[in-house]
Tab-separated table of C-alpha atoms (C1' of nucleotides) in Angstrom:
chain	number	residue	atom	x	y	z
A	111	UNK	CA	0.000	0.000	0.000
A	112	UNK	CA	2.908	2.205	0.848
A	113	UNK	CA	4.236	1.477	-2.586
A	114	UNK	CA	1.299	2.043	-4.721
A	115	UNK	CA	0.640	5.265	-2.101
A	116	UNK	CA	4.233	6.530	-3.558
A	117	UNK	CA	3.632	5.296	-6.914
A	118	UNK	CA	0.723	7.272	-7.120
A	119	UNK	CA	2.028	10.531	-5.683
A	120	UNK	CA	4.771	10.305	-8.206
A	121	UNK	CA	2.613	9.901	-11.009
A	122	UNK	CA	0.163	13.100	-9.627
A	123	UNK	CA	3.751	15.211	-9.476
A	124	UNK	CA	4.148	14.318	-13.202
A	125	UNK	CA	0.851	14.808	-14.080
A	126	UNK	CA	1.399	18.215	-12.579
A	127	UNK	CA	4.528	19.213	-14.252
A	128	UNK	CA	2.993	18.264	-17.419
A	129	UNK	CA	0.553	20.636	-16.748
A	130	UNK	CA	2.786	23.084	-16.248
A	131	UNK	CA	5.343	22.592	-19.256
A	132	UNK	CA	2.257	22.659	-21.957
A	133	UNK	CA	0.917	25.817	-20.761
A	134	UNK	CA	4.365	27.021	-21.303
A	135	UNK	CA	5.326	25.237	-24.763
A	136	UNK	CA	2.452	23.569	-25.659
A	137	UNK	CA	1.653	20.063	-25.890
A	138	UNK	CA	3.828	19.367	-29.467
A	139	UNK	CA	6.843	21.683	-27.781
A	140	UNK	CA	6.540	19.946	-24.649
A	141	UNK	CA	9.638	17.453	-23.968
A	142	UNK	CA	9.556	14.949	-22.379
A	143	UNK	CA	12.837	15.895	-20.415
A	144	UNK	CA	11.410	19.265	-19.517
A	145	UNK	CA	8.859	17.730	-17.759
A	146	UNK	CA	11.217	14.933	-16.486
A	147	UNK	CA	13.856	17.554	-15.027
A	148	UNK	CA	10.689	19.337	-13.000
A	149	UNK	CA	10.213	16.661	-10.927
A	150	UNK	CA	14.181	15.455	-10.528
A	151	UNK	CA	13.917	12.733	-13.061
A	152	UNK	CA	15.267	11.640	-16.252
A	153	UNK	CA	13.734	11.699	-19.225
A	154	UNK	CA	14.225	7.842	-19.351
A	155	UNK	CA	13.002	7.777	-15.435
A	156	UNK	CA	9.980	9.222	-16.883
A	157	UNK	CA	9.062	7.116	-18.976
A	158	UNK	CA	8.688	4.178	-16.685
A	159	UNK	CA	5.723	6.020	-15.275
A	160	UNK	CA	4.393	7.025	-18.640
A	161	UNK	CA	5.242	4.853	-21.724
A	162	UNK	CA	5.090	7.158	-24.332
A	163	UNK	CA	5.027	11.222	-24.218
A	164	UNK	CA	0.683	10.386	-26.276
A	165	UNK	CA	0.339	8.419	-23.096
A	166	UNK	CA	1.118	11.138	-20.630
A	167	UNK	CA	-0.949	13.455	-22.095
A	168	UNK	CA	-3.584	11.440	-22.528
A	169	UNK	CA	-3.238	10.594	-18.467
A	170	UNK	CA	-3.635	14.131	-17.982
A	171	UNK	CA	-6.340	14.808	-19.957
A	172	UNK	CA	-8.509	11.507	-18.321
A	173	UNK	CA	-6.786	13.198	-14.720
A	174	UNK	CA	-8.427	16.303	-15.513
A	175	UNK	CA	-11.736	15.946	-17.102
A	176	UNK	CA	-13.233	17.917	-14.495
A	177	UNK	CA	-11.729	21.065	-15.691
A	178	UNK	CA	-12.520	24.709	-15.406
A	179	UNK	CA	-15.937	25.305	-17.961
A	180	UNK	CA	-15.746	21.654	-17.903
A	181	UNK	CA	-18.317	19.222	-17.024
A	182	UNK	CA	-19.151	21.105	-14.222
A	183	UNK	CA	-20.876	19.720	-10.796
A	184	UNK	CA	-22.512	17.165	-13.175
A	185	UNK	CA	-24.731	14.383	-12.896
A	186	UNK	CA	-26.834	16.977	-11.426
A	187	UNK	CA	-29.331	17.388	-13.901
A	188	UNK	CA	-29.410	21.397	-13.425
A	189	UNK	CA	-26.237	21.750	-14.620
A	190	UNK	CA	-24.340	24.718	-14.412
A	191	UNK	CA	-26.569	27.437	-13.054
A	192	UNK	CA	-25.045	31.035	-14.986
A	193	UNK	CA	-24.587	32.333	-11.130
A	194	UNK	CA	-21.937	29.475	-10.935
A	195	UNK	CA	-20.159	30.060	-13.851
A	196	UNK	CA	-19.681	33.297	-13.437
A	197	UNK	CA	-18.212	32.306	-10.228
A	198	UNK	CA	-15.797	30.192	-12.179
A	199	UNK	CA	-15.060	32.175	-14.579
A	200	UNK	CA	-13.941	34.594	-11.515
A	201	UNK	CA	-11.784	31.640	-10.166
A	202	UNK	CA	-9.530	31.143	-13.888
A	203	UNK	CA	-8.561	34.477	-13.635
A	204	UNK	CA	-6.868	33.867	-10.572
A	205	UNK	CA	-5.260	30.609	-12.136
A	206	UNK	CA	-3.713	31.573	-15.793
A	207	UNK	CA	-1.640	28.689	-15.767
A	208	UNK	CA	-4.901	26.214	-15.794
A	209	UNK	CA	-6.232	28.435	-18.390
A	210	UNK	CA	-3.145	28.625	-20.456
A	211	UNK	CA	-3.003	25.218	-20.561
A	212	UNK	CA	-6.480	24.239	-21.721
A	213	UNK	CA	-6.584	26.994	-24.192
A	214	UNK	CA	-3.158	25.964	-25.480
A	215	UNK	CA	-4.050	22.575	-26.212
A	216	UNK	CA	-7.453	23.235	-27.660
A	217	UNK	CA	-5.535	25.553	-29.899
A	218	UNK	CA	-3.643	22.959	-31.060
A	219	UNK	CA	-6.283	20.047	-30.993
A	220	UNK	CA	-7.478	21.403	-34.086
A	221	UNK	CA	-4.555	20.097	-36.088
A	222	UNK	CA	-4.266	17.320	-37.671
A	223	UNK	CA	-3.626	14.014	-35.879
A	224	UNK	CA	-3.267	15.883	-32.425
A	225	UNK	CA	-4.009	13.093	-29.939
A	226	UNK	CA	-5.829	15.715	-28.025
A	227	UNK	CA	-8.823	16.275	-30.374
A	228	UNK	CA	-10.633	13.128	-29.781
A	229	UNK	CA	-10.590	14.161	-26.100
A	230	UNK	CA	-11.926	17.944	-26.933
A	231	UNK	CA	-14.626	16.779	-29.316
A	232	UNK	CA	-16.358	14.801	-26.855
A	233	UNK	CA	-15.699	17.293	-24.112
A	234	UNK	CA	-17.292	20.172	-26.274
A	235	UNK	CA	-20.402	17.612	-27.622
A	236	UNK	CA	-20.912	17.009	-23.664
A	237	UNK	CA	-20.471	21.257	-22.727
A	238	UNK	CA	-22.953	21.962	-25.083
A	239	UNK	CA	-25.349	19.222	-23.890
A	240	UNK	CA	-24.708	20.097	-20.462
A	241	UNK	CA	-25.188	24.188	-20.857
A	242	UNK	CA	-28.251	23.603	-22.575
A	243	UNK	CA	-29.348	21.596	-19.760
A	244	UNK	CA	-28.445	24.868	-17.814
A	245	UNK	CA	-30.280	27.323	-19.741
A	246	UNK	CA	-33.473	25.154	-20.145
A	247	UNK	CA	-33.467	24.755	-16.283
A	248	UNK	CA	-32.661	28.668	-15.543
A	249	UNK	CA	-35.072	29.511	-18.268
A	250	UNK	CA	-37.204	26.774	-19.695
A	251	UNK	CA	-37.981	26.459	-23.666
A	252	UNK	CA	-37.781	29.531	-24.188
A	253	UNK	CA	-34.636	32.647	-23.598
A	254	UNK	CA	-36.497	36.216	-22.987
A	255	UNK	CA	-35.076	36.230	-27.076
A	256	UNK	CA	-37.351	33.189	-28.406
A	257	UNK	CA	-34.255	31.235	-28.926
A	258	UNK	CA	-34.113	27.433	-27.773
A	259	UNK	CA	-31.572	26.302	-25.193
A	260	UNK	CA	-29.926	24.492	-27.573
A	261	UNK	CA	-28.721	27.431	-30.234
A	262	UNK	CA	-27.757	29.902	-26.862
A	263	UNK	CA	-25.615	26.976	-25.673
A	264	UNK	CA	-22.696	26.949	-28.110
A	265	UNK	CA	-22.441	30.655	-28.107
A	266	UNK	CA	-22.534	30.292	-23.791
A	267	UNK	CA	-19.090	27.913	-24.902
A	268	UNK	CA	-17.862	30.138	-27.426
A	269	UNK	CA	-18.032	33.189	-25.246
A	270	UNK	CA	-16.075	31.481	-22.797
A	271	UNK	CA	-13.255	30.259	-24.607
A	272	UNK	CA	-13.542	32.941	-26.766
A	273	UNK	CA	-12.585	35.457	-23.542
A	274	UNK	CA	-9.697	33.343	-22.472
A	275	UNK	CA	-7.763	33.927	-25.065
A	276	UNK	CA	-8.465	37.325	-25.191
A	277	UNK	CA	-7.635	37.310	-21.827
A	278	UNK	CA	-4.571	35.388	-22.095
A	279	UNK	CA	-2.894	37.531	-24.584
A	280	UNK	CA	-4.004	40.810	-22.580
A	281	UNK	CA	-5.214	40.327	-18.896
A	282	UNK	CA	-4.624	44.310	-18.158
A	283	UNK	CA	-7.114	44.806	-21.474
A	284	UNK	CA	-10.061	41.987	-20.954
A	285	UNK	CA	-12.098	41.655	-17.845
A	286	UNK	CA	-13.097	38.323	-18.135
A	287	UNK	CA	-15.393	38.204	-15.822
A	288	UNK	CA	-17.485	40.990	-16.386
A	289	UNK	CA	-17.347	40.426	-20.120
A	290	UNK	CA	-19.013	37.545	-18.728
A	291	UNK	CA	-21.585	38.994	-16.482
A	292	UNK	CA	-22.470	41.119	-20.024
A	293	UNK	CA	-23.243	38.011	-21.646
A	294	UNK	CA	-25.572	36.746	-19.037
A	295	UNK	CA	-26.966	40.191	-19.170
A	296	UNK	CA	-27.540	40.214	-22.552
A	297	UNK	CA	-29.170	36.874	-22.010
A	298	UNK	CA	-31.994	38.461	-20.492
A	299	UNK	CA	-34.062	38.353	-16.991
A	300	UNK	CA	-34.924	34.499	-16.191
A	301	UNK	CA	-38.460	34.094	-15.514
A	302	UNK	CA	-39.248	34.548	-11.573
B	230	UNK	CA	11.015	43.459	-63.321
B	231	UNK	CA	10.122	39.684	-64.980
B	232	UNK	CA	12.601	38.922	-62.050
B	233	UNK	CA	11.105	40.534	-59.375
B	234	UNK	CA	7.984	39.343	-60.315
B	235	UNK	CA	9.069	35.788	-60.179
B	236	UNK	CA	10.945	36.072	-56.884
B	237	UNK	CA	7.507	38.018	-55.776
B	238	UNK	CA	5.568	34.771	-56.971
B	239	UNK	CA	7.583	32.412	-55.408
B	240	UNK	CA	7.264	34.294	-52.467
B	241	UNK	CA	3.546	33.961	-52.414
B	242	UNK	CA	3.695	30.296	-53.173
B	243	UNK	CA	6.019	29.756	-50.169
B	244	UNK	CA	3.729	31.819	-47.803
B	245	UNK	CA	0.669	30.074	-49.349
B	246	UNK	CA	1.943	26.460	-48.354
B	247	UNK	CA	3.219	27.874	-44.751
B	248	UNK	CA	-0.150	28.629	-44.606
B	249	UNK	CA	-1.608	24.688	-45.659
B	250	UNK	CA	1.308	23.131	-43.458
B	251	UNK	CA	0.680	25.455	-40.159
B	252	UNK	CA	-2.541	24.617	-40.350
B	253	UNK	CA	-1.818	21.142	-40.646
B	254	UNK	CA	0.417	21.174	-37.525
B	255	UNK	CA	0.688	24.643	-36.339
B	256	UNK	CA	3.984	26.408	-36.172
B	257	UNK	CA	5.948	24.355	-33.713
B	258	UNK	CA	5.216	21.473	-35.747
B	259	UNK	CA	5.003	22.441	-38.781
B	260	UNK	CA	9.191	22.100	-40.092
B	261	UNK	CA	10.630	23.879	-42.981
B	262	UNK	CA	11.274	20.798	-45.027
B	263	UNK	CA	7.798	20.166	-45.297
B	264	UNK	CA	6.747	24.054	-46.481
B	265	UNK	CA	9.856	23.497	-48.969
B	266	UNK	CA	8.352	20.117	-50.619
B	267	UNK	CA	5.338	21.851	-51.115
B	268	UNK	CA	6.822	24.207	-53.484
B	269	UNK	CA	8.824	22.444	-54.656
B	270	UNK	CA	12.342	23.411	-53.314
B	271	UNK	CA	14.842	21.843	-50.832
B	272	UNK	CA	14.485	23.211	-47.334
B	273	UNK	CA	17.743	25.264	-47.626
B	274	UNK	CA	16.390	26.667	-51.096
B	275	UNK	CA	13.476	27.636	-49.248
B	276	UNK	CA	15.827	29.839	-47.128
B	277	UNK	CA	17.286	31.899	-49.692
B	278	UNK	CA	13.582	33.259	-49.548
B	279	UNK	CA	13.146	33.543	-45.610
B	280	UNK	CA	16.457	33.477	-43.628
B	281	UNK	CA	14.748	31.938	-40.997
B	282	UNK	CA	11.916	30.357	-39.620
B	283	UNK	CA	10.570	32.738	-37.330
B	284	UNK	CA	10.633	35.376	-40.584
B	285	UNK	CA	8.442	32.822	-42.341
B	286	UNK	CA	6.087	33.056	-39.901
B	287	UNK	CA	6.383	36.754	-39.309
B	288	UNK	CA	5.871	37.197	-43.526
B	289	UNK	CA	2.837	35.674	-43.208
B	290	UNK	CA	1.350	37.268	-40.979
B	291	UNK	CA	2.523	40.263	-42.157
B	292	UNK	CA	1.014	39.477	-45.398
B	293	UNK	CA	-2.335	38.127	-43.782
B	294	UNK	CA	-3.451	40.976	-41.638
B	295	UNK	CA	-6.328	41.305	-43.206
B	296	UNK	CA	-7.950	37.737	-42.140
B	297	UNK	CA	-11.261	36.360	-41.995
B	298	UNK	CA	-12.514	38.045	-38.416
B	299	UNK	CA	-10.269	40.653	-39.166
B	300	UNK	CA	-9.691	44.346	-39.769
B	301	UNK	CA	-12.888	44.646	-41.663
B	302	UNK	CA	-13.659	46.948	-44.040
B	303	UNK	CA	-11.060	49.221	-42.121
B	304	UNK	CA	-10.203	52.535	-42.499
B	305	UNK	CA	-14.372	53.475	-42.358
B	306	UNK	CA	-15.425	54.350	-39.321
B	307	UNK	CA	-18.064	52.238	-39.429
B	308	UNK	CA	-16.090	49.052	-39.223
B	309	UNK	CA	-18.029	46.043	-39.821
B	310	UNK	CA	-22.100	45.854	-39.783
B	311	UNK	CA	-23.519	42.843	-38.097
B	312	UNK	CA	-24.865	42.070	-41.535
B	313	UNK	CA	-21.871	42.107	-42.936
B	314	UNK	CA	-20.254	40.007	-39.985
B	315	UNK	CA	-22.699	37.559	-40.356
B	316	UNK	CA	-21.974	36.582	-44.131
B	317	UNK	CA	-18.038	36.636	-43.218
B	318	UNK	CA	-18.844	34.034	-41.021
B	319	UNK	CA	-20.965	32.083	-43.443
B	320	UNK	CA	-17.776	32.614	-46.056
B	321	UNK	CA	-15.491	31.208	-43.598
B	322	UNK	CA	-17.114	27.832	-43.031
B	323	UNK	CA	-16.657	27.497	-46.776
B	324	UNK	CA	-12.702	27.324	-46.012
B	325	UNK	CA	-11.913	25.633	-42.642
B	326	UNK	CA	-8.368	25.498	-44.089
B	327	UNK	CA	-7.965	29.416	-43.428
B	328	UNK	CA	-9.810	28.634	-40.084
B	329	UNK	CA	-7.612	26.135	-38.997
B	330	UNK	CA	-4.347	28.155	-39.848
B	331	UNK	CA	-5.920	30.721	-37.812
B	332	UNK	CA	-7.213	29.116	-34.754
B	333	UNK	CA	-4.004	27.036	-34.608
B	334	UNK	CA	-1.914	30.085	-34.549
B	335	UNK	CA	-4.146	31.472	-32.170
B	336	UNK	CA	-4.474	28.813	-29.534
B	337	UNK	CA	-0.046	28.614	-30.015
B	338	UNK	CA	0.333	31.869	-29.739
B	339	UNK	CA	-0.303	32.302	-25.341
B	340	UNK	CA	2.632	29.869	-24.724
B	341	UNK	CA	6.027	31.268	-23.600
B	342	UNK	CA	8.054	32.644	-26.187
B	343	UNK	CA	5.906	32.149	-28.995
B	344	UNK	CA	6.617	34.498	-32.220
B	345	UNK	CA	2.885	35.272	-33.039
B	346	UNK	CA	1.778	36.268	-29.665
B	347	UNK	CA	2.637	39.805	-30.270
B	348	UNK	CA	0.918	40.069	-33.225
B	349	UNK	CA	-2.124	38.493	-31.546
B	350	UNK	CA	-2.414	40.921	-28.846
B	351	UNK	CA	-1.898	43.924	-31.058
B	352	UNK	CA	-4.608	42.557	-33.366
B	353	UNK	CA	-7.372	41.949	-30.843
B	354	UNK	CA	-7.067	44.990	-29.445
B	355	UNK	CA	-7.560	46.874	-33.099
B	356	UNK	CA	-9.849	44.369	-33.268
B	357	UNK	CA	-11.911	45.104	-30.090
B	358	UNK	CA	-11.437	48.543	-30.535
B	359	UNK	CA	-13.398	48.221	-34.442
B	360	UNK	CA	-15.870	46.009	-32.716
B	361	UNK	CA	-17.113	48.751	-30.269
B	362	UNK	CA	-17.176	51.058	-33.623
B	363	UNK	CA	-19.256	49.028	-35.482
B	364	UNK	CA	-21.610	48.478	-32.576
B	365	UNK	CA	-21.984	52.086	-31.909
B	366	UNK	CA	-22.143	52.953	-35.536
B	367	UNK	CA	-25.522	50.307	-35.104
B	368	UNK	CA	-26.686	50.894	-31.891
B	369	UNK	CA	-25.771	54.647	-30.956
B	370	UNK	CA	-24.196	54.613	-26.910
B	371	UNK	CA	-25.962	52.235	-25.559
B	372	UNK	CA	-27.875	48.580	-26.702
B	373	UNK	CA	-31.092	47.647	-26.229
B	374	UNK	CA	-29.874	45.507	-22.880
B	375	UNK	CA	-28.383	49.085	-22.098
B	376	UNK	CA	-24.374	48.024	-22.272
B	377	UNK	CA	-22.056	50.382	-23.478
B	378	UNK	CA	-20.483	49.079	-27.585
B	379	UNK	CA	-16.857	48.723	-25.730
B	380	UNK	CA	-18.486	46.315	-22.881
B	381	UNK	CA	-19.894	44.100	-26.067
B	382	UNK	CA	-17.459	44.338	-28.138
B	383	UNK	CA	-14.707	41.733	-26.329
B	384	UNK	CA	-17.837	39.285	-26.197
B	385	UNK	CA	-18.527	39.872	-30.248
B	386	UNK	CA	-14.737	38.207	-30.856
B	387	UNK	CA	-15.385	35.820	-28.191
B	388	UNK	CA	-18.106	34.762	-30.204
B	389	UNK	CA	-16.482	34.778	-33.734
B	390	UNK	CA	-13.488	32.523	-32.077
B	391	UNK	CA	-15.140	30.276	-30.002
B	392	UNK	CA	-17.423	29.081	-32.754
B	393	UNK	CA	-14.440	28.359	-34.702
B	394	UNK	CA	-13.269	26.187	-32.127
B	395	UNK	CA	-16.084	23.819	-31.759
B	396	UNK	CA	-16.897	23.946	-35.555
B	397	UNK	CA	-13.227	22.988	-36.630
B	398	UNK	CA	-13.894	20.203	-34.246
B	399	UNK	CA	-16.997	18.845	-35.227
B	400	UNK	CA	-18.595	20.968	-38.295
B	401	UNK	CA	-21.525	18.388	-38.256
B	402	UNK	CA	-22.711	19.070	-34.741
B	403	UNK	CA	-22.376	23.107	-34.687
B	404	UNK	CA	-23.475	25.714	-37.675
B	405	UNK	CA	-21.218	28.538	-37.075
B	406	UNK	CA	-23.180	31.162	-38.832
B	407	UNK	CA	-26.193	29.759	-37.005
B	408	UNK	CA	-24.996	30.278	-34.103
B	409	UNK	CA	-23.347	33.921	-34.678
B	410	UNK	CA	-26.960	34.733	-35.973
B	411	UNK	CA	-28.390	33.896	-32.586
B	412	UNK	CA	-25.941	35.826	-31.593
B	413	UNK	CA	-26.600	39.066	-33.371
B	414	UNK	CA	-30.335	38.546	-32.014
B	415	UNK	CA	-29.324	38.272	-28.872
B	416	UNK	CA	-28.031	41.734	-28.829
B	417	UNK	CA	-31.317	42.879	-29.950
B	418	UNK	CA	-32.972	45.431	-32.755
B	419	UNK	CA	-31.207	48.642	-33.325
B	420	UNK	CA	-32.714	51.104	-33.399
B	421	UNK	CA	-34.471	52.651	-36.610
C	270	DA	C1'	26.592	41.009	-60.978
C	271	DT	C1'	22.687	39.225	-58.809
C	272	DT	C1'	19.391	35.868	-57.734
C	273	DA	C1'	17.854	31.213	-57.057
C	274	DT	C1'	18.919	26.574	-55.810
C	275	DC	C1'	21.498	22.777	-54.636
C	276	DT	C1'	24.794	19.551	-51.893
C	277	DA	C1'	27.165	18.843	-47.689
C	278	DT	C1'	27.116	19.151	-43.084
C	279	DA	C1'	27.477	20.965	-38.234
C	280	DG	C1'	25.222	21.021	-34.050
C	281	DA	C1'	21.095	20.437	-31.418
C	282	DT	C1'	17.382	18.031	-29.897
C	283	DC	C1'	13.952	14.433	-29.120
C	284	DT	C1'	11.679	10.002	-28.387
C	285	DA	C1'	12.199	5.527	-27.242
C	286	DT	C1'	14.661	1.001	-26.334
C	287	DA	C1'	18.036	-2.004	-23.779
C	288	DG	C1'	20.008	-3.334	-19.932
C	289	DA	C1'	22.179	-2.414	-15.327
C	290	DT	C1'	21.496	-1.082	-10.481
C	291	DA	C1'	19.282	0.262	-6.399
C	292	DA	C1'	15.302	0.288	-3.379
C	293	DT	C1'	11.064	-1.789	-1.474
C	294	DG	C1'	7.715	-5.344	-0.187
C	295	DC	C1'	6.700	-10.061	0.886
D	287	DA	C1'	10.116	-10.402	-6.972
D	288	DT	C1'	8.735	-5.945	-8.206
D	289	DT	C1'	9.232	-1.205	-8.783
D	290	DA	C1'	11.870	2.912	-9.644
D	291	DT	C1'	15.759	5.048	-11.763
D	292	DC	C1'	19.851	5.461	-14.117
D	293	DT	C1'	23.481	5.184	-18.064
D	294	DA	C1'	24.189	4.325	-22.811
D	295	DT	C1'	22.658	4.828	-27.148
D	296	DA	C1'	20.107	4.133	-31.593
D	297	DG	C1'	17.645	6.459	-34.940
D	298	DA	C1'	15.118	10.417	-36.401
D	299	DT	C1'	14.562	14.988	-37.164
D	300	DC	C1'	15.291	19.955	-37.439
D	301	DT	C1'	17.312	24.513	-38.164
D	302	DA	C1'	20.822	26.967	-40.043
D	303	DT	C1'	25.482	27.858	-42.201
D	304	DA	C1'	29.019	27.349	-45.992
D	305	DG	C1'	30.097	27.133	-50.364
D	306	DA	C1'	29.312	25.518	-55.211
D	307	DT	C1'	26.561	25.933	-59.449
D	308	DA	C1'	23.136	27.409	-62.542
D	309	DA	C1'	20.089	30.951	-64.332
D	310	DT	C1'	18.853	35.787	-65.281
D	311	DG	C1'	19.430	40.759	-66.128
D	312	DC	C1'	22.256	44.560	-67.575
DNA sequence: ATTATCTATAGATCTATAGATAATGC
DNA sequence: ATTATCTATAGATCTATAGATAATGC
């Protein structure tokens, strides 16, 4: 138990540092010693824990499924309520490094043969699902517009990935979080 | 002249495949050898053209300034009209290749160190900045939800490249123009 | 002369495999 | 025994420089 205990801690440091060396290069200009010389190990050391640098990235992403607009306190069938995420979105912009990281690799997901795109295409098909879930339960059928849950809810995504990188690139120039508190604004009063 | 215009040609072929190969594997991964083969040159033939390959990516973005969610109609006060945003949008789902160059770059450009993240942060704030322009030009000072343009305008981009996002990664489940039309409802009528 | 390309190659990296050695658990 | 790490190293790439050669313009 000790051992496995150990084992495990080990792995969660590398899991971290991984973390930590794609926000700053990206998943593609990641090494595999950079992340290996974070935690005191060699690149070969590393790879005891982690077969191949598509396996530990694909660790992290399973680790961390339960990111920041991710799935959310789900299960619940409410979803998100848009009080909540505007809470979150408060919390990223006291973590860039989270932020930086997600957006990075989305950025790059896009590309061909990323091993990360699989993982973002369900994600996003789930988001969407999930906000709409949100909306219909904060407003019902129908948005103070006439629009469905369904059509607000990729825009509700958008927005927020949209304003990260905006963000990102120029923290002292975006507020994300009342860009945010716009949006929901502009979604209109939910009915009492 | 005739030689100009060749080495002006072959200039535009280079920048055209850095283009298809960036948005194949974004600029980390995209290697000179591969933008050379498209044009049929060696790599070091390739730069005679571009001494290096930070000033390959720096040409073309230089060359591309004006890009698909870009400076608009500049110049004109006005900027862009919704309208006009709207079927820019519809145009660019006709060409995810552009899209994918773009969104790559994008989501590359808030790591450490990266070449295009200057150029980013200069263009979103023009970008912004034409945005708010455009929305006052519609709306006069304030929008029907009562925001000010420049409180909208960070959301507007948002919009434009969040969409791209989930539509480069699965076109099938998310209409981009769509969804930027629920968008420009959202914001509500202008006035008359 | 100048411009465009090529061959050769230096110098860095990077991932991943092989096999040895040390540490831990039973 | 099993797990964790290390050294050594193969095998690929990649960018960029040096210098030769061919093509073009004056």
């Amino acid at each position: 138990m000790a051992a496995r205990a150990r084992g495990e801690e080990r792995r969660a440091e590398i899991l971290r540092a991984t973390l930590e060396v794609i926000a700053e290069r990206g998943y593609r200009g990641a090494t595999l010693g950079a992340v290996a010389e974070r935690v005191g190990l060699t690149q070969q050391g590393l790879l005891h824990h982690f077969p191949t640098k598509e396996a530990l990235l694909l660790a992290v992403l399973a680790d961390r499924d339960r990111w920041d607009t991710g799935a959310g306190p789900s299960g619940g069938a409410g979803g998100w309520p848009l009080g909540l995420l505007a809470s979150l979105v408060e919390y990223n912009a006291m973590r860039p490094g989270v932020v930086q990281t997600f957006s990075a690799l989305l950025g790059e997901s896009v590309t061909e043969e990323h091993p990360a795109r699989e993982f973002f295409t369900r994600r996003y098909e789930r988001v969407r699902a999930d906000m709409a879930a949100s909306l219909r339960t904060e407003y019902g059928e129908r948005l103070p517009g006439g629009m469905a849950p369904e059509a607000v809810a990729p825009l509700l995504v958008a927005v927020l990935d949209g304003l990260q990188y905006q963000w990102l690139l120029d923290p002292e120039a975006v507020d994300m979080a009342a860009a945010f508190r716009t949006f929901v604004t502009l979604l209109g009063e939910p009915p009492a």
